[in-house]
Structure formats: C-alpha cells, structure tokens
mmCIF file of C-alpha atoms in Angstrom:
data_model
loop_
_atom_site.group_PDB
_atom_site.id
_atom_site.type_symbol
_atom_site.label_atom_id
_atom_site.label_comp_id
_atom_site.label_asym_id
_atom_site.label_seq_id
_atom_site.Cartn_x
_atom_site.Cartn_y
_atom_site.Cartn_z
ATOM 1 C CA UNK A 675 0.000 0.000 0.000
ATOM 2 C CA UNK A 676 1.285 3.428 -0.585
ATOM 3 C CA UNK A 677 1.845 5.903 1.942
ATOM 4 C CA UNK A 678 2.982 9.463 2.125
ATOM 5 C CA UNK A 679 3.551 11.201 5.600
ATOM 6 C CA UNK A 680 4.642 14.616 5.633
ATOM 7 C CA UNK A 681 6.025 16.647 8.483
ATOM 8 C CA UNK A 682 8.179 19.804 9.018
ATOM 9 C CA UNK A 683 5.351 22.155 9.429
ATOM 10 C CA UNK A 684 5.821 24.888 12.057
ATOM 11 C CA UNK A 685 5.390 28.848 12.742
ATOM 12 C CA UNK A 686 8.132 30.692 11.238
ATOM 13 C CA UNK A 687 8.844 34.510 10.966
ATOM 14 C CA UNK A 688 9.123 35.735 7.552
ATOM 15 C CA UNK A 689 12.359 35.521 6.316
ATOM 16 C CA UNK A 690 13.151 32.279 7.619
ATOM 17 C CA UNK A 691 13.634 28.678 6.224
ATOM 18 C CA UNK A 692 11.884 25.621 6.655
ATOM 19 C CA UNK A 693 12.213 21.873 5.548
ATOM 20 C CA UNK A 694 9.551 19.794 5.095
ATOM 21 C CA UNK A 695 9.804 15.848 4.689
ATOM 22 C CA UNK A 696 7.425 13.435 2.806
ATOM 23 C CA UNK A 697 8.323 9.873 4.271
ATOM 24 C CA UNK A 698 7.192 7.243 1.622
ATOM 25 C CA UNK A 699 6.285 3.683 1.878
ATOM 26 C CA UNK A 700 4.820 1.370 -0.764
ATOM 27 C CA UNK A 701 7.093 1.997 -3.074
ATOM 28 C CA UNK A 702 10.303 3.842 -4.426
ATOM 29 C CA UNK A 703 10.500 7.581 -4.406
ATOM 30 C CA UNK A 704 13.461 7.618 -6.393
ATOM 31 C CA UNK A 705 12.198 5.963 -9.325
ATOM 32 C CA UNK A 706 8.737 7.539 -9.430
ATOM 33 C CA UNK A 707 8.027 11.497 -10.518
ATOM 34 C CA UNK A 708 7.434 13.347 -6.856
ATOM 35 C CA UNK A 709 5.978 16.528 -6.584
ATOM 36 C CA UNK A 710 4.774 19.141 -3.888
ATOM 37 C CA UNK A 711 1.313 20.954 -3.962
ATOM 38 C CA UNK A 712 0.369 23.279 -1.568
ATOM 39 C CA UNK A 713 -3.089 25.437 -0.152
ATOM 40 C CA UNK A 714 -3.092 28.497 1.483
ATOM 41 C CA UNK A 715 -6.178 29.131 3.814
ATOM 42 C CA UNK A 716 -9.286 28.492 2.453
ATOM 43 C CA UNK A 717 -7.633 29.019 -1.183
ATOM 44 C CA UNK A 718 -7.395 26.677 -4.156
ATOM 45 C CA UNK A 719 -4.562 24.605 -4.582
ATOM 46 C CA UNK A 720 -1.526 25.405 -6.372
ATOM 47 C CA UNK A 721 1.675 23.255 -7.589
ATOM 48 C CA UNK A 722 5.240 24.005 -6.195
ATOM 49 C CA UNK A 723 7.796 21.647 -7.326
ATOM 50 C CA UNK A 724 8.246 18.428 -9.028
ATOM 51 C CA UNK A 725 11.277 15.910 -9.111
ATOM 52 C CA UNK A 726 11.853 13.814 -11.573
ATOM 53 C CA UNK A 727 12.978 10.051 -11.931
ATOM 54 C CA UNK A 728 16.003 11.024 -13.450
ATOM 55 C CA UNK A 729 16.781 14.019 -10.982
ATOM 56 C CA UNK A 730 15.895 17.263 -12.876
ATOM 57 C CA UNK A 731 13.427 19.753 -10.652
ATOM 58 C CA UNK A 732 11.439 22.604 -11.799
ATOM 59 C CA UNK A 733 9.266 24.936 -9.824
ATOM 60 C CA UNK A 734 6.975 27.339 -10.109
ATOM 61 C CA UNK A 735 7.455 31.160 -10.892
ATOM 62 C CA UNK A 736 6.594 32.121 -7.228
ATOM 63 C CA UNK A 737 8.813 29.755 -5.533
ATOM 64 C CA UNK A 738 11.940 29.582 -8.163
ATOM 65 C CA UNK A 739 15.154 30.798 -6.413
ATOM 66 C CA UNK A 740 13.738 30.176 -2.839
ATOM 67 C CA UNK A 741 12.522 26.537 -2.921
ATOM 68 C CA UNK A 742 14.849 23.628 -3.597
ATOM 69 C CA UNK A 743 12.731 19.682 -3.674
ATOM 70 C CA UNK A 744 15.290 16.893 -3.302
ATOM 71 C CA UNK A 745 15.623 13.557 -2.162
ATOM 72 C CA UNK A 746 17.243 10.738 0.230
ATOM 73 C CA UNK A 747 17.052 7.589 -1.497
ATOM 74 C CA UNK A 748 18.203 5.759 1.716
ATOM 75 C CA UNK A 749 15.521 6.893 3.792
ATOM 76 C CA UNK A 750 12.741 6.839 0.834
ATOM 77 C CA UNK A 751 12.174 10.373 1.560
ATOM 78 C CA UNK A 752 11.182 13.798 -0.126
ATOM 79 C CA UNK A 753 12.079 17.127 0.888
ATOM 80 C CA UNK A 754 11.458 20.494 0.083
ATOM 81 C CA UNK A 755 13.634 23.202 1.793
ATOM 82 C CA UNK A 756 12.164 26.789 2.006
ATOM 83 C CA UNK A 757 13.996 29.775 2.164
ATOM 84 C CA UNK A 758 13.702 32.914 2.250
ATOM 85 C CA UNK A 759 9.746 32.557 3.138
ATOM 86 C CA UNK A 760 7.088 35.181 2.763
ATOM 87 C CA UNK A 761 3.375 35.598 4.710
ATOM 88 C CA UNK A 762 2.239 34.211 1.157
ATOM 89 C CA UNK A 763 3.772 30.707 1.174
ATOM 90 C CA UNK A 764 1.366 30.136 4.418
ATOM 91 C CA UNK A 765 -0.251 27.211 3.060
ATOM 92 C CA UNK A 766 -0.514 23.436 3.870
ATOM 93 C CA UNK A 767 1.534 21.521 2.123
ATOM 94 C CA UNK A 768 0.984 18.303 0.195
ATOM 95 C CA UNK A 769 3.643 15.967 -1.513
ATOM 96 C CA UNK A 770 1.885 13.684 -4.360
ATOM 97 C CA UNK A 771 3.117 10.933 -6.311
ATOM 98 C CA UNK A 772 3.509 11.800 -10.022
ATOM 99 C CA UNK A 773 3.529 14.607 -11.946
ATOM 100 C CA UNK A 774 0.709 14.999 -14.478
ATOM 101 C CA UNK A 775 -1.879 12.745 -12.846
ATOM 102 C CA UNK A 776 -0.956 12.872 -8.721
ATOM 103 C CA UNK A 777 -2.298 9.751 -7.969
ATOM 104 C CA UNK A 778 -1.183 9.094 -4.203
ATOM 105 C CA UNK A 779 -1.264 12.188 -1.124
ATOM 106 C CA UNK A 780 0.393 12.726 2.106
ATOM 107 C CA UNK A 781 -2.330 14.315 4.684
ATOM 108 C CA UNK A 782 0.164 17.557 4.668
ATOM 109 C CA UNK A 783 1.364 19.274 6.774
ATOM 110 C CA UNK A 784 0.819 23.143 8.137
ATOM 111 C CA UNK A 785 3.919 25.958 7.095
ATOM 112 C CA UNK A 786 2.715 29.469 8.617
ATOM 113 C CA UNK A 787 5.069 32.539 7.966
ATOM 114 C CA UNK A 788 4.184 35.437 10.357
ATOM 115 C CA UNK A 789 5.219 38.624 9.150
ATOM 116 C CA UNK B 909 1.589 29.706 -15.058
ATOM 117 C CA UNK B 910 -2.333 31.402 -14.482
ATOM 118 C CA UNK B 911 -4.327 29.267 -13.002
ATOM 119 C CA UNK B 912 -7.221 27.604 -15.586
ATOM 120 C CA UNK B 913 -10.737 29.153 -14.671
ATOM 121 C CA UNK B 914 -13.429 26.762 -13.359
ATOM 122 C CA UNK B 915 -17.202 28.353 -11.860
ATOM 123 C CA UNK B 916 -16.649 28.948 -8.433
ATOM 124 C CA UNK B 917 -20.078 26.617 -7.610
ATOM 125 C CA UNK B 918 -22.288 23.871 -9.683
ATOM 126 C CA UNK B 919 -24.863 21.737 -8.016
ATOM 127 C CA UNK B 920 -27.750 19.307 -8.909
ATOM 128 C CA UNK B 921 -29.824 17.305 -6.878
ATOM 129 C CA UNK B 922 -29.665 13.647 -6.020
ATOM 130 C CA UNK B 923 -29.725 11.432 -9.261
ATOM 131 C CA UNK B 924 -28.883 14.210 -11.983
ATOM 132 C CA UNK B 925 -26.248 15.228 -13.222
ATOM 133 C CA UNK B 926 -23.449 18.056 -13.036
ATOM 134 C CA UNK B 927 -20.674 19.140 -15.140
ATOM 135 C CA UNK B 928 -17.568 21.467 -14.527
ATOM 136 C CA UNK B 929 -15.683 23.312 -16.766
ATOM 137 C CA UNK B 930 -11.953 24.254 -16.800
ATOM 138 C CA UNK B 931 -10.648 26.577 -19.325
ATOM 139 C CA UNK B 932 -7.487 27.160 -20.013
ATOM 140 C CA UNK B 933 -5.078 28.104 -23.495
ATOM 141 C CA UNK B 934 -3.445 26.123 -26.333
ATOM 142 C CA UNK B 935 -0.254 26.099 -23.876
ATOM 143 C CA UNK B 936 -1.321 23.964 -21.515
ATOM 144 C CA UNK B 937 -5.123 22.075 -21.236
ATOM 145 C CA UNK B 938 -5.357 22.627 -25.158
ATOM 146 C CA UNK B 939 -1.992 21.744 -25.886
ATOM 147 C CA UNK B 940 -1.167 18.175 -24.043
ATOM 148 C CA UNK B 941 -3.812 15.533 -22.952
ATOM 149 C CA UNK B 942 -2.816 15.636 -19.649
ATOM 150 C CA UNK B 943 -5.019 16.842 -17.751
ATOM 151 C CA UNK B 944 -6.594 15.189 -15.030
ATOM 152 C CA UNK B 945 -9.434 16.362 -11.698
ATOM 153 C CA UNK B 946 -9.361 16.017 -7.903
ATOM 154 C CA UNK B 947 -12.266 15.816 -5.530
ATOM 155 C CA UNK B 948 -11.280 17.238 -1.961
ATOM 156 C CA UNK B 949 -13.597 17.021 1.467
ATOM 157 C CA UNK B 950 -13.319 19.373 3.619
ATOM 158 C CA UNK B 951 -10.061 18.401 5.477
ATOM 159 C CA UNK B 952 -9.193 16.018 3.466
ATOM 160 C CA UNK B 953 -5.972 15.419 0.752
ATOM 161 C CA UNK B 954 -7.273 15.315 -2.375
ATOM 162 C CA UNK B 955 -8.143 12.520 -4.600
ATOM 163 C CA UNK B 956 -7.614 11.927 -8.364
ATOM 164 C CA UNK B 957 -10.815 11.271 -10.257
ATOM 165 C CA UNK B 958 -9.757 11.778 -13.813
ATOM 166 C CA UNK B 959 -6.035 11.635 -15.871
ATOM 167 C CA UNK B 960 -5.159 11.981 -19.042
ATOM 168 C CA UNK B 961 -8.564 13.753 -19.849
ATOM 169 C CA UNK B 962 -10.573 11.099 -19.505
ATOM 170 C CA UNK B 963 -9.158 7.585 -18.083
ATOM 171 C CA UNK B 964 -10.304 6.440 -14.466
ATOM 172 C CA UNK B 965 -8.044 5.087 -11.634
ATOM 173 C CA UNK B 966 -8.729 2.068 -10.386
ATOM 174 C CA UNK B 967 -11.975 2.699 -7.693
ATOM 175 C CA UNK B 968 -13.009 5.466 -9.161
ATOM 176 C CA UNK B 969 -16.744 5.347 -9.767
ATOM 177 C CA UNK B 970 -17.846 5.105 -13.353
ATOM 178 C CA UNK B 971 -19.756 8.214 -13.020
ATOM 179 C CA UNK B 972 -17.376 9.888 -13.128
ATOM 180 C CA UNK B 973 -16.237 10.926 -16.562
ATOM 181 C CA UNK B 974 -13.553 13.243 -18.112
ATOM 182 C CA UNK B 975 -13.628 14.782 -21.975
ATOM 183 C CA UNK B 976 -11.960 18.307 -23.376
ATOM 184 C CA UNK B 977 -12.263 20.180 -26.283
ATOM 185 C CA UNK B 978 -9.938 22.819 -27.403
ATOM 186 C CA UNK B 979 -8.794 24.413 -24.557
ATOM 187 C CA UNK B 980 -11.486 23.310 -22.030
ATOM 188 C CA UNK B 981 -11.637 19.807 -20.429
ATOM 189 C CA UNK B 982 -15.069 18.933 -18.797
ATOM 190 C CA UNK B 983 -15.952 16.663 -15.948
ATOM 191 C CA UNK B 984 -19.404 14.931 -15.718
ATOM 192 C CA UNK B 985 -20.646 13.735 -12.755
ATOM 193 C CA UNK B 986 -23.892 11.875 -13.406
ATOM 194 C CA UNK B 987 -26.035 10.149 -10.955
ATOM 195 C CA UNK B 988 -25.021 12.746 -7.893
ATOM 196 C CA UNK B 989 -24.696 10.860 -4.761
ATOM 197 C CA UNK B 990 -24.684 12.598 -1.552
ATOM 198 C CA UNK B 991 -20.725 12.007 -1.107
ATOM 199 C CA UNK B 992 -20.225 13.891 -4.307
ATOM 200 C CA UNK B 993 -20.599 17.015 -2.841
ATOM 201 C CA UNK B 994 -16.935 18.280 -2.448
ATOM 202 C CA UNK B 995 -14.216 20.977 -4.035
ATOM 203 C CA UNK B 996 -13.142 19.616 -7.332
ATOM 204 C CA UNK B 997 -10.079 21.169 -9.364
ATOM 205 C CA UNK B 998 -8.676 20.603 -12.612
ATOM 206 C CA UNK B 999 -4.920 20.048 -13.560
ATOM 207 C CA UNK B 1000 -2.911 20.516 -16.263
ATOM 208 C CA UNK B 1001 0.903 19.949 -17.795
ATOM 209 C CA UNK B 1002 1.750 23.789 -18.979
ATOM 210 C CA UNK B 1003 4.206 22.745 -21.178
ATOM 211 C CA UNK B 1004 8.660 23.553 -19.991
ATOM 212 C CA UNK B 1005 8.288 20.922 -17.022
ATOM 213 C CA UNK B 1006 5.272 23.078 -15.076
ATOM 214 C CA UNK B 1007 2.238 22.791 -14.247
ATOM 215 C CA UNK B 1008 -1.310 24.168 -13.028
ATOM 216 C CA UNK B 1009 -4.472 23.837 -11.098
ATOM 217 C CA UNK B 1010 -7.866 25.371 -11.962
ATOM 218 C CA UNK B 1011 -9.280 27.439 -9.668
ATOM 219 C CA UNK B 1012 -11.564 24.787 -7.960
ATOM 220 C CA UNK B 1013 -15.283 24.117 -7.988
ATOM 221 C CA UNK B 1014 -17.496 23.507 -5.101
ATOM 222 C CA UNK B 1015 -20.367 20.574 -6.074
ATOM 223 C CA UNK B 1016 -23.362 21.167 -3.677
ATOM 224 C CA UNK B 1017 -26.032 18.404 -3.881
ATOM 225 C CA UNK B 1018 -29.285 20.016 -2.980
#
C-alpha cells in the first residue's frame, strides 16, 4: 500500500527557512516522478515543485530561487527546503506521487510565515 | 503559469447530473492531454478522479467521466450521490516541465 507522511510544518517569521519531509512507503521515491502541492487558507490549490525520476526539478514562478525539492534515497524520503519565506507561502503543504496525474497524497502538513 | 478558470459553484440534486468546466489556453489544457481532476472534502488530501482527460483510476466510480475540447476539459458527474458534494479542481501539464491547477469548484447536492 502506498503511503505518504509529511512533516516539518511549524510557525516561522518571515524571512526564515523551513524543511519539510514526505516519508514514503509502498514503493520507491526515487524511481517515481514526486511533486509538492500546496493550499493556502481556504484558497485553491496550487503546484510548487516536481522531481523527476532522473533528478531534474522545476518549480513554479513564485517559488523559483527560494525553494529547492530533493531527495534521500536511503531513507525513501522527499524534501522540500524553504527559504527565504514570505506571509504568502502560508499554506498546507501536500507531496503527491507523479507529476501529471498525482495519484497518491500525504495528509500535509501546516507551514505558517508570520510577518 | 495562471491558473485555468473553473465556476466557483455547480450543483444538482440527487440522481442528476453536473458538469464542470476548466478553461485554459493552447499552452497547456489545449496543448497536451494531460489533464486530469481532484475531488477534496473538507479536510481532506485530495483525490484523483480523472487523468489523461478522460481515463479512471482504479476505484473510481464510473460516473465519473472526463472529456476536453480545445482548450477546455469537462468533468461529468452523473447520478449525484450525496458524497459527491466536495471541491473539485482541474490540472494541467503547462508545457517547460510546469504545471497548473484550476481554480476549484465547489459541487453542492441540494
């Protein structure tokens, strides 16, 4: 069965950095597509970051430069480091398997950025 | 990477039928057939429903259905069941290795 369990969430001051983790079981995050999805406070939800198979991440326009998405293949684990965060990245944050069709979610976890 | 536009609400009562619309331009939902919808619960993670336009995941009830034309892709959901009544947001590939949501729908099943 898969399973996705993310954690990392916290209160932060603007400014400051962050990293969330997205422990997988079930299967192997390395050779699967990965990505991160997040949703602000009673907002719509809005993709961050994807990693692929192969290693190559892209990002959206609003996190580029400030987010980095990587992985521990030992530990079967996602990450996605923040920097530099902003009242606007308050969200809860999701990691999905895939990339196109995200067929498999963690139950996210909670990043608020107090300015 | 604008988000694709979706009606904020739809709703139908028990037994008919409801679709949702999500519009978006010939670089993403009109360019690549991969688009696919979620249904979220209040609380919940969401769930996919729909990829690649129009094939369903394994579980998935067969009323729900997925199509697109141009630049908007359409889901149906016929015979509304209580349980359908939930956020639902489209999802598309935007072409350069990005992608994008719609802006979401909330079903209401009077």
């Amino acid at each position: 069965e898969v399973r996705l369990v993310e954690s990392g969430g916290d209160l932060i001051q603007s400014g400051g950095s962050l990293r969330l983790s997205c422990a997988a079981s079930g299967f192997t995050v390395s050779s699967k597509y990965m990505s991160w999805v997040r949703q602000a406070p009673g907002k719509g939800l809005e993709w961050v970051s994807v990693i692929y198979s192969g290693g190559s991440t892209f990002y959206a326009d609003s996190v580029k430069g400030r987010f980095t998405i990587s992985r521990d293949n030992s530990k079967n684990t996602l990450y996605l480091q923040m920097n530099s965060l902003r009242a606007e990245d308050t969200a809860v944050y999701y990691c999905a398997k895939g990339d196109s069709a995200l067929d498999s979610w963690g139950q996210g976890t909670l990043v608020t950025v107090s300015s | 990477q604008s988000a694709l536009t979706q009606p904020p609400s739809a709703s139908g009562s028990p037994g008919q039928s409801v679709t949702i619309s999500c519009t978006g331009t010939s670089s993403d939902v009109g360019g690549y057939n991969y688009v696919s919808w979620y249904q979220q619960h209040p609380g919940k993670a969401p769930k996919l429903m729909i990829y690649e336009v129009s094939k369903r995941p394994s579980g998935v009830p067969d009323r729900f259905s997925g199509s697109k034309s141009g630049n908007t892709a359409s889901l149906t959901v016929s015979g509304l069941q209580a349980e359908d009544e939930a956020d639902y947001y489209c999802y598309s590939y935007a072409g350069s290795n990005t992608y994008v949501f719609g802006t979401g729908t909330k079903v209401t099943v009077l």
